[in-house]
Short mmCIF file of C-alpha atoms in Angstrom, two decimals:
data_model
loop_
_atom_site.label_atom_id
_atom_site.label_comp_id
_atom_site.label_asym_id
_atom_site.label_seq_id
_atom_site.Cartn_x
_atom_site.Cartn_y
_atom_site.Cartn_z
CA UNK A 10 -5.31 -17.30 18.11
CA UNK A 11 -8.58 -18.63 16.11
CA UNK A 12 -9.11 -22.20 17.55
CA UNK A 13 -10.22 -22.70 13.26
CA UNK A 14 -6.95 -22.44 12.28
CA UNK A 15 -4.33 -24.03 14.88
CA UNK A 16 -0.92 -21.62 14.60
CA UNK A 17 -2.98 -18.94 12.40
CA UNK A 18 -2.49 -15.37 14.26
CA UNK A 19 -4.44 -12.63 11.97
CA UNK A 20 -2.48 -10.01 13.47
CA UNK A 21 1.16 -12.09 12.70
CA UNK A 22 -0.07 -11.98 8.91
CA UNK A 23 -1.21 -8.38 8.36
CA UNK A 24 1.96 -7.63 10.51
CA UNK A 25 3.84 -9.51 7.54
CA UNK A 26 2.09 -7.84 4.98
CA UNK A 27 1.94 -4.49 5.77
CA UNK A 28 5.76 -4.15 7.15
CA UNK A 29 6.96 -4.70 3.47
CA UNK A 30 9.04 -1.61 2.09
CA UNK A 31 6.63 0.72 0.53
CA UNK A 32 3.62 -1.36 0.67
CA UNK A 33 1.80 1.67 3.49
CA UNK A 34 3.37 4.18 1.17
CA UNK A 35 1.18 2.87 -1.80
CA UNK A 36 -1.64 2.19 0.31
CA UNK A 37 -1.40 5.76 1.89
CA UNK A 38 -0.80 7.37 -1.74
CA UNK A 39 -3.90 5.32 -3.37
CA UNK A 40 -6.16 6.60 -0.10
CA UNK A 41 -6.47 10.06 -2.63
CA UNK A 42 -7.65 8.42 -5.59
CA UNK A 43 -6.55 6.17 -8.00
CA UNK A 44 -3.00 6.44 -9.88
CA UNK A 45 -1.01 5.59 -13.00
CA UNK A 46 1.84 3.75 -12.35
CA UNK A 47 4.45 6.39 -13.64
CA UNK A 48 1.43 9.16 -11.15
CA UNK A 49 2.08 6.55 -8.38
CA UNK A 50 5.82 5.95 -8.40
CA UNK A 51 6.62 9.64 -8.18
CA UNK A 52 3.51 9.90 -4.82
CA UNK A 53 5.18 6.92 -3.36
CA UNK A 54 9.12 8.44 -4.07
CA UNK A 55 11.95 6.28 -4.17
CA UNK A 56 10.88 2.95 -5.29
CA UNK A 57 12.01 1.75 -8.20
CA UNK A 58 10.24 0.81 -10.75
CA UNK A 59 10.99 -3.20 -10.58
CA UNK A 60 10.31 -3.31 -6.72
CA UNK A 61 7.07 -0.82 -6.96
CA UNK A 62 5.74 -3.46 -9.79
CA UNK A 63 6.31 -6.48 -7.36
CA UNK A 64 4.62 -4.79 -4.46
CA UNK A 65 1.70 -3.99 -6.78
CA UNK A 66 1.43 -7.24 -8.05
CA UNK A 67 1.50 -8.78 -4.11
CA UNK A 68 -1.20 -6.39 -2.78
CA UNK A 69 -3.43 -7.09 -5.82
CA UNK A 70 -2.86 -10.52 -5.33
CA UNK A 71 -3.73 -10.01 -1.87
CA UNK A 72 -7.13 -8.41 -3.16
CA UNK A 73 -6.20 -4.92 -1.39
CA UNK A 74 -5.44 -2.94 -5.02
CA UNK A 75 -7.46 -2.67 -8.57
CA UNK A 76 -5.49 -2.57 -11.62
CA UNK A 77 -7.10 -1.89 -15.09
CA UNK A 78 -5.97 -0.64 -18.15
CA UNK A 79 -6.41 2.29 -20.17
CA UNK A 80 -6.31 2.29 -23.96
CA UNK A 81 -5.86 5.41 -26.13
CA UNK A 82 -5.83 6.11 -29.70
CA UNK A 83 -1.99 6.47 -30.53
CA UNK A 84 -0.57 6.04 -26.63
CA UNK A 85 0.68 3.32 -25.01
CA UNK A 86 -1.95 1.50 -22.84
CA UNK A 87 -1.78 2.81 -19.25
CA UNK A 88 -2.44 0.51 -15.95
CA UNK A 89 -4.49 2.46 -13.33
CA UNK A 90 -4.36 1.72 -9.44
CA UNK A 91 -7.06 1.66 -7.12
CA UNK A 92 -7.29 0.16 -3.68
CA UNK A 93 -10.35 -1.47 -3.23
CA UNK A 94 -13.27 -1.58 -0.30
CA UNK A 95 -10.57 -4.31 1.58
CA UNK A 96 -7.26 -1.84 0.75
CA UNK A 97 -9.50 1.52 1.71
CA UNK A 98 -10.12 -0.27 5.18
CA UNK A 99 -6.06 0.10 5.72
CA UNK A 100 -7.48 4.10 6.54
CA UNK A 101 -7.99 3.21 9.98
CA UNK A 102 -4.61 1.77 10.09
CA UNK A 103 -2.98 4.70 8.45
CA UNK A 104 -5.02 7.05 10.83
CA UNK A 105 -3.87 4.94 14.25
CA UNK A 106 -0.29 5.50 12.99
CA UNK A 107 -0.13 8.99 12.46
CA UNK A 108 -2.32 9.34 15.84
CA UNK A 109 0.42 7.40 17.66
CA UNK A 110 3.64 8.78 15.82
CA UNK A 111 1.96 12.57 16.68
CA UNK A 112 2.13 11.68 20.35
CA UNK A 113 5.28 9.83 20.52
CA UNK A 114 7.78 10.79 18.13
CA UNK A 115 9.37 14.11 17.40
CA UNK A 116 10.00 15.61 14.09
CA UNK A 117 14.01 14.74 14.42
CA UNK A 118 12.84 11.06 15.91
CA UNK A 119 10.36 10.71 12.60
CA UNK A 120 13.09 11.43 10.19
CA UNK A 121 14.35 9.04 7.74
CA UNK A 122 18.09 7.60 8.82
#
């Protein structure tokens, strides 16, 4: 614990971040390159559309995601995702997972219940 912030543990928080339902699924999709919403709901798979908007709106909140939006002639305007230098960090992260679930889980331990 940081003696700068009594009861503040770093590694509590970005526990109770990143264990959110689908939040390292968006992160992991958004690693490739940046994503329409409709373009990042079917990478992510599963979320609905109500709960994918609320963990976008968290992680940008959190500064970890981009969103902008697009304008066309004639279309609807379209909101593009992009993580940013603090959300592309989450790589490592990511990358110590899938080191760890290689050596320690099995392809019938890994799948989904």
């Amino acid at each position: 614990m940081s003696t700068a912030h009594p009861g503040f543990c770093p590694v509590y928080r970005a526990i109770g971040v990143l264990q959110e339902k689908w939040v390292l699924h968006i992160v992991r999709a958004l690693l490739v390159g940046e994503k329409g919403f409709n373009e990042l709901a079917r990478a992510v798979g599963g979320c609905n559309s109500a709960t994918l908007t609320q963990r976008l709106e968290h992680l940008e909140s959190l500064a970890l995601i981009a969103k902008r939006t697009e304008d066309s002639p004639g279309k609807l305007a379209r909101s593009v995702y992009t993580l940013t230098p603090a959300g592309r960090e989450l790589q490592s992260v990511i990358d110590a997972i899938d080191g760890w679930a290689r050596e320690h889980l099995t392809a019938a331990e890994a799948a989904p219940a």
